[in-house]
């Protein structure tokens, strides 16, 4: 290729990257304008100033999207004049991982963070036509303030467009653990959930500034909370699935600090979602709902701090930089502390109007909220206790899965027991006996299934039967709740039910499936660890396993030691599995690639280890019943959320309809 053409191409790449940097600066400036002008306009009741919010939100998103696209282009084209590309990419890397390398690092992931902040702001500007103008201006102003903080953080401490004076011939590659499809899509979904909670926070702070929370506010905040919860569900599920098949340890959840950092906002978002229903339906729990909105986003910021500060070590952590961690801690303190201070000042304005009895759906939702909030607090204490113990007492402690399993599980058991009854009991005042009678067949069937499981297992714990009972109880309760809504019309009306009803039932069924799958997998899985000799069969759980050969192969950017394992049962071939150990020469890092035979009711999971002096190979084999049901349950929960979001009632501002009927401006 002529030198002139190469030079022109390099100049074009250089200009795109520089334009991306300028676009990021412009987005920062626009965010400052959006933060200040609409808020002043709302306070002074100046329509022109309030109207700035909508075009500013859209412009901020467009410039941020351009900046993100420019960084992605640098990764795709292997532009090694950009320091971030040098540190996190390589010319031989597959294209998918070049793209995901954009956010597979601290600086790029923070740019993704502000992109999603601006995306939600632009979406609120475009879909918030039914919002009162002053509330809309304040919501977009608060959302912009969040963007301003993180734009400043990126530009002054974590600039992704930093150049190198002498571009190297090639890059240093992306962390091999991140070179996986599950991890390629995990961060964007997780961030859509994390950052999506910023909208609920913005609505809460705007309502506190106005001093008014009503049923319309509850209707407006629910879709944003639901969307964030759905994306967070997908992100957590993808991360769990990745840990299951990529890390080679055979588990799906380790109570790792970064896992907990995403799980805590998920619990609070679920509580917020149910609490907002009470605000919308009964105009009760206003103060609690506002507090949950503040805490849910606050825990998202705590998660960002944990991942990036180096305070807690994790395989998932992006950075180990205490100085940048302090900046994030300051952002956390300003936004969460400021919102809580405003909440304390305005608490008296959050007067509840709805009155309800002890036996009512409102009370059930209060219990739901308390269980979710306390379980979140338990996870929070367990996650940070090692740091507290070291700072306060000078002792190094480790809080692992046994603590979390023992402390967290009882709250989920209580939640599972309560959920079917709480979902069917009437609003305001109900009779527990009538609701329980409607659920009698579901309870008896769940109990019968648990008894059957107990009779079939031998010498094992109650965990499996209890998990089956809880999962079946939640699932059958959701189905009976759905059927009860058809009235006398029966099946004829079932398909005409609102999508929100179908969404609620689907999400609850997904939770039931997940509860059963986790309990069943934990109680009934089988494990075998041995030195396998090539050609010598051995048995695990009724399967004949034979290590036929071990071969050396070369991948696009790695070297592989691959085992060939033949699996038979009753003389018939079940599968041929190929577990691997890979070495990435650029990153100088090994990885373990488990081989899994996925089936509906079980997974056969094989990991190959190191060669032994006697010619054998270390091999671990697991039989994992109902493993796929865990992620199937998560998929059902997410599907339920999407079904509810597709309900037209979620997309129409309740306040606009109510006020227009009375002829009163929605102000």
CSV table of C-alpha atoms in Angstrom, one decimal, residues 244 250-252 457 460 463-465 513-527 540-541 543 569 596-605 621-632:
chain,number,residue,atom,x,y,z
A,244,UNK,CA,-20.0,-20.9,36.0
A,250,UNK,CA,-18.0,-25.2,39.0
A,251,UNK,CA,-20.0,-22.6,40.9
A,252,UNK,CA,-22.4,-19.9,39.8
A,457,UNK,CA,-33.4,-38.9,48.0
A,460,UNK,CA,-29.4,-36.1,52.3
A,463,UNK,CA,-32.3,-28.3,51.4
A,464,UNK,CA,-33.5,-29.9,48.2
A,465,UNK,CA,-37.1,-30.7,49.3
A,513,UNK,CA,-37.8,-21.5,39.3
A,514,UNK,CA,-34.6,-19.9,40.4
A,515,UNK,CA,-35.2,-20.7,44.1
A,516,UNK,CA,-35.8,-24.3,43.3
A,517,UNK,CA,-32.8,-24.6,40.9
A,518,UNK,CA,-30.4,-23.1,43.4
A,519,UNK,CA,-31.6,-25.3,46.2
A,520,UNK,CA,-31.7,-28.4,43.9
A,521,UNK,CA,-28.2,-27.8,42.5
A,522,UNK,CA,-26.7,-27.2,45.9
A,523,UNK,CA,-28.3,-30.2,47.5
A,524,UNK,CA,-28.0,-32.8,44.8
A,525,UNK,CA,-24.9,-32.1,42.8
A,526,UNK,CA,-22.1,-34.7,42.6
A,527,UNK,CA,-18.4,-34.1,42.4
A,540,UNK,CA,-19.3,-40.7,38.1
A,541,UNK,CA,-23.0,-40.7,39.0
A,543,UNK,CA,-21.8,-42.1,33.6
A,569,UNK,CA,-24.1,-44.4,29.8
A,596,UNK,CA,-20.2,-28.7,29.7
A,597,UNK,CA,-22.8,-31.0,28.3
A,598,UNK,CA,-26.0,-29.0,28.8
A,599,UNK,CA,-29.2,-31.0,29.2
A,600,UNK,CA,-32.7,-29.9,30.4
A,601,UNK,CA,-32.4,-31.5,33.9
A,602,UNK,CA,-28.6,-31.6,34.4
A,603,UNK,CA,-25.2,-30.4,33.3
A,604,UNK,CA,-22.2,-32.7,33.0
A,605,UNK,CA,-19.2,-30.4,33.8
A,621,UNK,CA,-16.1,-33.9,37.0
A,622,UNK,CA,-19.4,-32.5,38.3
A,623,UNK,CA,-23.0,-33.6,37.7
A,624,UNK,CA,-25.1,-30.5,38.3
A,625,UNK,CA,-28.9,-31.0,38.4
A,626,UNK,CA,-31.1,-28.2,37.2
A,627,UNK,CA,-28.1,-25.8,36.7
A,628,UNK,CA,-29.7,-24.3,33.5
A,629,UNK,CA,-32.9,-23.6,35.4
A,630,UNK,CA,-31.1,-20.9,37.4
A,631,UNK,CA,-30.5,-18.8,34.3
A,632,UNK,CA,-33.8,-19.9,32.8
